Structure formats: C-alpha cells, structure tokens
mmCIF file of C-alpha atoms in Angstrom:
data_model
loop_
_atom_site.group_PDB
_atom_site.id
_atom_site.type_symbol
_atom_site.label_atom_id
_atom_site.label_comp_id
_atom_site.label_asym_id
_atom_site.label_seq_id
_atom_site.Cartn_x
_atom_site.Cartn_y
_atom_site.Cartn_z
ATOM 1 C CA MET A 379 0.021 0.023 -0.013
ATOM 2 C CA ALA A 380 2.832 2.441 0.702
ATOM 3 C CA SER A 381 4.341 4.394 -2.120
ATOM 4 C CA THR A 382 7.636 4.946 -0.287
ATOM 5 C CA THR A 383 9.685 2.992 2.161
ATOM 6 C CA PHE A 384 8.525 3.378 5.690
ATOM 7 C CA THR A 385 10.927 3.699 8.597
ATOM 8 C CA LEU A 386 9.593 3.861 12.136
ATOM 9 C CA ASP A 387 12.581 5.867 13.409
ATOM 10 C CA VAL A 388 12.090 8.529 10.682
ATOM 11 C CA ALA A 389 8.326 8.687 11.388
ATOM 12 C CA MET A 390 8.842 9.070 15.164
ATOM 13 C CA ARG A 391 11.474 11.786 14.735
ATOM 14 C CA SER A 392 9.226 13.744 12.413
ATOM 15 C CA LEU A 393 6.216 13.259 14.790
ATOM 16 C CA LEU A 394 8.243 14.546 17.773
ATOM 17 C CA GLU A 395 10.019 17.342 16.083
ATOM 18 C CA LYS A 396 7.631 18.764 13.567
ATOM 19 C CA GLY A 397 4.405 17.391 15.015
ATOM 20 C CA PHE A 398 3.265 15.256 12.002
ATOM 21 C CA PHE A 399 4.463 12.606 9.641
ATOM 22 C CA ASP A 400 3.356 12.265 5.992
ATOM 23 C CA LEU A 401 3.368 8.590 4.922
ATOM 24 C CA ASN A 402 3.413 9.699 1.202
ATOM 25 C CA ASP A 403 0.715 7.231 0.389
ATOM 26 C CA SER A 404 -1.177 8.237 -2.830
ATOM 27 C CA THR A 405 -3.253 5.088 -2.852
ATOM 28 C CA VAL A 406 -5.575 6.675 -0.225
ATOM 29 C CA GLY A 407 -7.561 8.925 -2.533
ATOM 30 C CA ASP A 408 -9.330 6.264 -4.466
ATOM 31 C CA ARG A 409 -10.548 4.546 -1.297
ATOM 32 C CA VAL A 410 -11.665 7.793 0.221
ATOM 33 C CA LEU A 411 -13.582 8.600 -2.921
ATOM 34 C CA ASP A 412 -15.243 5.217 -2.837
ATOM 35 C CA MET A 413 -16.253 5.915 0.823
ATOM 36 C CA GLU A 414 -17.718 9.211 -0.313
ATOM 37 C CA LYS A 415 -19.659 7.529 -3.100
ATOM 38 C CA GLN A 416 -21.121 5.095 -0.533
ATOM 39 C CA GLY A 417 -22.317 7.986 1.574
ATOM 40 C CA PHE A 418 -19.644 7.714 4.347
ATOM 41 C CA PRO A 419 -21.215 4.578 6.015
ATOM 42 C CA TYR A 420 -18.760 4.609 8.972
ATOM 43 C CA LEU A 421 -20.646 2.389 11.383
ATOM 44 C CA THR A 422 -21.206 -0.556 9.027
ATOM 45 C CA GLU A 423 -19.257 -3.627 7.999
ATOM 46 C CA TYR A 424 -17.965 -1.673 5.056
ATOM 47 C CA GLY A 425 -16.861 1.122 7.436
ATOM 48 C CA MET A 426 -15.047 -1.308 9.668
ATOM 49 C CA ASP A 427 -13.135 -2.691 6.664
ATOM 50 C CA PHE A 428 -12.194 0.884 5.739
ATOM 51 C CA CYS A 429 -11.141 1.501 9.361
ATOM 52 C CA LYS A 430 -9.006 -1.718 9.384
ATOM 53 C CA GLN A 431 -7.278 -0.754 6.103
ATOM 54 C CA PHE A 432 -6.166 2.774 7.165
ATOM 55 C CA ALA A 433 -6.572 3.562 10.857
ATOM 56 C CA PHE A 434 -5.136 0.074 11.712
ATOM 57 C CA ASP A 435 -2.611 0.100 8.871
ATOM 58 C CA GLU A 436 0.552 -1.737 10.095
ATOM 59 C CA ARG A 437 2.633 1.479 9.825
ATOM 60 C CA ILE A 438 0.044 3.442 11.807
ATOM 61 C CA ARG A 439 -0.165 0.703 14.464
ATOM 62 C CA SER A 440 3.618 0.737 14.902
ATOM 63 C CA ILE A 441 3.654 4.529 15.419
ATOM 64 C CA LEU A 442 0.778 4.338 17.905
ATOM 65 C CA GLU A 443 2.388 1.588 19.904
ATOM 66 C CA ALA A 444 5.716 3.345 20.023
ATOM 67 C CA SER A 445 4.209 6.690 20.955
ATOM 68 C CA LEU A 446 1.219 5.886 23.174
ATOM 69 C CA GLU A 447 1.918 2.309 24.239
ATOM 70 C CA ARG A 448 -1.734 1.655 25.220
ATOM 71 C CA CYS A 449 -4.471 3.584 23.528
ATOM 72 C CA SER A 450 -7.897 3.257 21.873
ATOM 73 C CA LEU A 451 -9.705 4.483 18.823
ATOM 74 C CA GLY A 452 -12.030 7.036 20.256
ATOM 75 C CA HIS A 453 -13.146 9.308 17.426
ATOM 76 C CA TRP A 454 -14.005 8.978 13.729
ATOM 77 C CA LEU A 455 -15.379 11.832 11.621
ATOM 78 C CA ARG A 456 -14.954 13.861 8.475
ATOM 79 C CA TYR A 457 -13.619 17.391 8.616
ATOM 80 C CA GLU A 458 -14.079 19.632 5.613
ATOM 81 C CA ASP A 459 -12.204 22.714 4.530
ATOM 82 C CA PHE A 460 -12.296 25.707 6.826
ATOM 83 C CA PRO A 461 -9.981 28.369 5.305
ATOM 84 C CA GLY A 462 -8.786 31.131 7.634
ATOM 85 C CA HIS A 463 -9.074 29.000 10.742
ATOM 86 C CA VAL A 464 -6.134 27.131 12.351
ATOM 87 C CA GLU A 465 -7.469 24.352 14.530
ATOM 88 C CA CYS A 466 -6.238 21.654 16.886
ATOM 89 C CA PHE A 467 -7.913 18.795 18.691
ATOM 90 C CA ARG A 468 -6.004 19.113 22.001
ATOM 91 C CA ARG A 469 -4.244 22.066 23.776
ATOM 92 C CA GLY A 470 -1.805 22.405 26.628
ATOM 93 C CA GLY A 471 1.619 21.960 24.961
ATOM 94 C CA PRO A 472 4.272 20.140 27.037
ATOM 95 C CA LYS A 473 1.984 20.026 30.126
ATOM 96 C CA ALA A 474 -0.647 18.064 28.159
ATOM 97 C CA GLY A 475 1.976 15.765 26.614
ATOM 98 C CA CYS A 476 1.527 13.447 23.643
ATOM 99 C CA ARG A 477 -1.503 11.459 24.670
ATOM 100 C CA VAL A 478 -3.646 11.732 21.530
ATOM 101 C CA LEU A 479 -2.681 11.150 17.940
ATOM 102 C CA THR A 480 -4.734 11.910 14.852
ATOM 103 C CA VAL A 481 -4.812 10.141 11.602
ATOM 104 C CA HIS A 482 -5.819 12.197 8.545
ATOM 105 C CA LEU A 483 -7.016 10.445 5.399
ATOM 106 C CA TRP A 484 -6.994 13.086 2.648
ATOM 107 C CA ALA A 485 -9.410 13.185 -0.226
ATOM 108 C CA LYS A 486 -8.099 13.837 -3.668
ATOM 109 C CA GLY A 487 -7.334 17.476 -4.290
ATOM 110 C CA SER A 488 -7.037 18.456 -0.627
ATOM 111 C CA ARG A 489 -4.614 21.170 0.639
ATOM 112 C CA VAL A 490 -3.715 21.650 4.242
ATOM 113 C CA GLU A 491 -1.286 23.698 6.307
ATOM 114 C CA TYR A 492 0.367 22.009 9.285
ATOM 115 C CA TYR A 493 1.912 24.483 11.777
ATOM 116 C CA THR A 494 5.190 22.855 12.668
ATOM 117 C CA LEU A 495 6.312 22.975 16.316
ATOM 118 C CA SER A 496 2.933 24.396 17.527
ATOM 119 C CA HIS A 497 2.395 21.175 19.556
ATOM 120 C CA LEU A 498 5.378 22.085 21.689
ATOM 121 C CA HIS A 499 3.787 25.287 23.032
ATOM 122 C CA ASP A 500 0.989 26.112 25.373
ATOM 123 C CA LEU A 501 -0.950 28.453 23.070
ATOM 124 C CA MET A 502 -3.981 30.513 23.880
ATOM 125 C CA THR A 503 -6.984 29.031 22.051
ATOM 126 C CA THR A 504 -10.683 29.723 21.633
ATOM 127 C CA LYS A 505 -13.517 27.250 21.185
ATOM 128 C CA GLY A 506 -14.200 26.873 17.514
ATOM 129 C CA ARG A 507 -17.382 26.443 15.544
ATOM 130 C CA ARG A 508 -16.923 22.656 15.073
ATOM 131 C CA SER A 509 -15.930 21.622 18.575
ATOM 132 C CA LEU A 510 -12.239 22.020 17.967
ATOM 133 C CA TYR A 511 -9.858 24.597 19.468
ATOM 134 C CA GLU A 512 -8.878 27.524 17.250
ATOM 135 C CA ILE A 513 -5.429 29.130 17.512
ATOM 136 C CA PRO A 514 -5.081 32.832 16.711
ATOM 137 C CA GLN A 515 -2.404 33.677 14.144
ATOM 138 C CA SER A 516 -0.891 36.033 16.703
ATOM 139 C CA GLU A 517 -0.078 33.045 19.009
ATOM 140 C CA LEU A 518 1.551 31.088 16.144
ATOM 141 C CA ASP A 519 3.682 34.076 15.306
ATOM 142 C CA ARG A 520 4.594 34.608 18.964
ATOM 143 C CA VAL A 521 6.143 31.102 19.175
ATOM 144 C CA GLY A 522 7.576 31.164 15.632
ATOM 145 C CA SER A 523 5.323 28.360 14.246
ATOM 146 C CA ARG A 524 5.224 28.400 10.511
ATOM 147 C CA PRO A 525 2.902 26.461 8.200
ATOM 148 C CA GLU A 526 4.160 23.552 6.099
ATOM 149 C CA VAL A 527 1.806 23.310 3.136
ATOM 150 C CA LYS A 528 0.834 19.812 1.932
ATOM 151 C CA GLU A 529 -0.898 19.249 -1.368
ATOM 152 C CA PHE A 530 -2.715 15.904 -2.010
ATOM 153 C CA PRO A 531 -3.807 15.655 -5.609
ATOM 154 C CA ASP A 532 -4.221 11.891 -5.186
ATOM 155 C CA GLY A 533 -5.097 11.835 -1.542
ATOM 156 C CA GLY A 534 -2.894 11.180 1.359
ATOM 157 C CA LEU A 535 -2.201 9.636 4.772
ATOM 158 C CA VAL A 536 -0.777 11.731 7.684
ATOM 159 C CA ILE A 537 -0.438 11.039 11.392
ATOM 160 C CA LEU A 538 -0.077 14.004 13.708
ATOM 161 C CA ASP A 539 0.062 15.015 17.356
ATOM 162 C CA ALA A 540 -3.462 16.212 18.283
ATOM 163 C CA ARG A 541 -1.928 19.362 19.788
ATOM 164 C CA LEU A 542 -0.621 20.428 16.387
ATOM 165 C CA GLY A 543 -2.370 23.319 14.625
ATOM 166 C CA PHE A 544 -3.649 22.714 11.125
ATOM 167 C CA GLN A 545 -5.743 24.567 8.628
ATOM 168 C CA ILE A 546 -7.734 22.804 5.938
ATOM 169 C CA GLU A 547 -7.730 25.058 2.991
ATOM 170 C CA LYS A 548 -9.303 22.744 0.434
ATOM 171 C CA GLY A 549 -10.908 19.335 0.377
ATOM 172 C CA TYR A 550 -11.540 17.175 3.502
ATOM 173 C CA ALA A 551 -9.967 14.562 5.816
ATOM 174 C CA ILE A 552 -11.578 11.470 7.236
ATOM 175 C CA THR A 553 -10.118 11.660 10.670
ATOM 176 C CA PHE A 554 -9.385 9.074 13.398
ATOM 177 C CA LEU A 555 -8.305 10.000 16.968
ATOM 178 C CA PHE A 556 -6.408 7.605 19.201
ATOM 179 C CA ALA A 557 -6.029 8.431 22.875
ATOM 180 C CA THR A 558 -4.402 6.861 25.887
ATOM 181 C CA ASP A 559 -6.423 5.085 28.459
ATOM 182 C CA GLU A 560 -6.712 7.959 30.956
ATOM 183 C CA VAL A 561 -7.847 10.345 28.266
ATOM 184 C CA ILE A 562 -10.295 7.986 26.519
ATOM 185 C CA ALA A 563 -11.970 7.356 29.939
ATOM 186 C CA ASN A 564 -13.570 10.792 29.617
ATOM 187 C CA TRP A 565 -14.827 10.250 26.031
ATOM 188 C CA ALA A 566 -18.247 9.119 25.094
ATOM 189 C CA LYS A 567 -18.318 5.677 23.367
ATOM 190 C CA MET A 568 -19.134 5.462 19.641
ATOM 191 C CA THR A 569 -22.430 3.485 19.284
ATOM 192 C CA LEU A 570 -22.711 0.741 16.713
ATOM 193 C CA PRO A 571 -25.927 -0.917 15.650
ATOM 194 C CA TYR A 572 -25.673 -4.562 16.675
ATOM 195 C CA SER A 573 -25.364 -7.303 14.035
ATOM 196 C CA VAL A 574 -23.500 -10.512 14.046
ATOM 197 C CA GLY A 575 -21.558 -9.378 10.956
ATOM 198 C CA LEU A 576 -20.551 -6.093 12.554
ATOM 199 C CA GLU A 577 -19.590 -7.679 15.838
ATOM 200 C CA GLN A 578 -17.276 -10.047 13.872
ATOM 201 C CA LYS A 579 -15.691 -7.018 12.069
ATOM 202 C CA VAL A 580 -15.009 -5.351 15.385
ATOM 203 C CA LYS A 581 -13.431 -8.580 16.764
ATOM 204 C CA ASN A 582 -11.158 -8.639 13.667
ATOM 205 C CA LEU A 583 -9.936 -5.134 14.598
ATOM 206 C CA GLU A 584 -9.399 -6.065 18.255
ATOM 207 C CA ILE A 585 -6.969 -8.884 17.425
ATOM 208 C CA LEU A 586 -4.637 -6.703 15.438
ATOM 209 C CA SER A 587 -2.968 -5.273 18.514
ATOM 210 C CA ALA A 588 -3.007 -6.039 22.138
ATOM 211 C CA ASN A 589 -2.214 -2.446 22.934
ATOM 212 C CA ILE A 590 -4.837 -0.642 20.704
ATOM 213 C CA GLY A 591 -8.403 -0.825 21.857
ATOM 214 C CA LEU A 592 -11.749 0.425 20.533
ATOM 215 C CA ASN A 593 -14.005 2.895 22.217
ATOM 216 C CA PHE A 594 -17.199 1.232 20.854
ATOM 217 C CA LYS A 595 -20.407 -0.016 22.291
ATOM 218 C CA PHE A 596 -23.125 -1.928 20.548
ATOM 219 C CA GLU A 597 -26.812 -0.933 20.707
ATOM 220 C CA GLY A 598 -29.484 -3.477 20.369
ATOM 221 C CA SER A 599 -29.859 -7.277 20.777
ATOM 222 C CA GLY A 600 -26.660 -8.895 21.928
ATOM 223 C CA SER A 601 -24.959 -5.554 22.546
ATOM 224 C CA THR A 602 -21.732 -5.363 24.418
ATOM 225 C CA GLU A 603 -19.143 -2.663 25.150
ATOM 226 C CA ARG A 604 -15.617 -2.528 23.821
#
C-alpha cells in the first residue's frame, strides 16, 4: 500500500520534532472517494473494513504503539475545509503531553497547512465552531510556528500530534483519533448498531494489536461494550 519505504525511526522523529508525519501514500484517494460515493457509512461492516485498512494500517499501528503504548480509537469523523481557521484537537503543549494522535485520510485535491512546532507550546486558544480549538495567528507568530503546506492531488495519509495546529484550505480529511487510556476514559463511546456481522468485524480489529483498543459499544440485541 505504501508508495515510499516506511521507517519507524524517521516517522517518530518527524512526529516529535515537527508534530506530524506524511506517509506519502497516494493510494488513499481512491478509497476515500469510494467511501464518499457510498455516503460515508462509517458504522457498518464496510466502514469497519475501511477502518482496518487505514486507521489500523501496520505502519500506523507501529507509530501508535511506540508513541502511546496503550491507547484506543475514540473518534472517527470527516472534517471539511475551513479556510482562515487554524485548529487543533488538543491544547496544553508540554503539560498536556503526547497522549492523543490523529490520523488524517485526505481526499483527492485536498490542501492543508500543518503548523510545525505548535504542539510544543501552550498556546492561547478559543472554542471553534466545530468543537475544535482555534489558534489565533498572533499566537503562532509569537512562538515562531510556520505552516508547512501539503498538497494531496491523489489523496494522502498523515499522522499528527493532536496538539498540532492545522488549517484545511481545500478538500476534507476522514479523521481518526487515538487516545491513551486515561484520556479516553472521559470520552463518550461510539455507538454501533448490533449485528453478528458487525460484531465479527470489530473482533477482527481487536485482534490486530493487544495495545490498541476500541471505544465502541453496541446498541440492540446482543450488545456489548468494547
């Protein structure tokens, strides 16, 4: 699946120093487009297969296990372009620590700015329109954080520290958040409609890593929590 050779050491260094790592995977766009054509059916058997292919990609798993040790998938949503707004999922800089990692699956034709080093500073933020934190440009200028522009004509796969500021200028990203156990304990569970087939898909995800869990619960007959 990868279009370039993956090295965990290089990925970890980029994640720690810049706040993100681009896996340079141009195969993502076609699958994201297919998900779009299907109407973004996240909480289905199709959605679980999509999740397995990307959020639980072997390279992503290795970064999660090296960075967070034990964590769970706790959030899965699509974020569209929002020009003029630099956002982040988590704030607090060094005090907050690296406890949440985000996976961006970029649609074809997307463009984003990642504000390097912003994850290393406790920046003033405001509550944004879409339940993310927004970072004023003045704060980014204050700490010398500059944007690194990424263009994804064929789609792309990026993992980033959730404290990192980003601005989606064009397109959208299907987004997964993985958080450590103490963080995920405060998050609501994602509810899945119970079916035997969907339960099996979830079990298939659970066996991929002993250190990466799922913040799911089933609703309906035979329902259980994950």
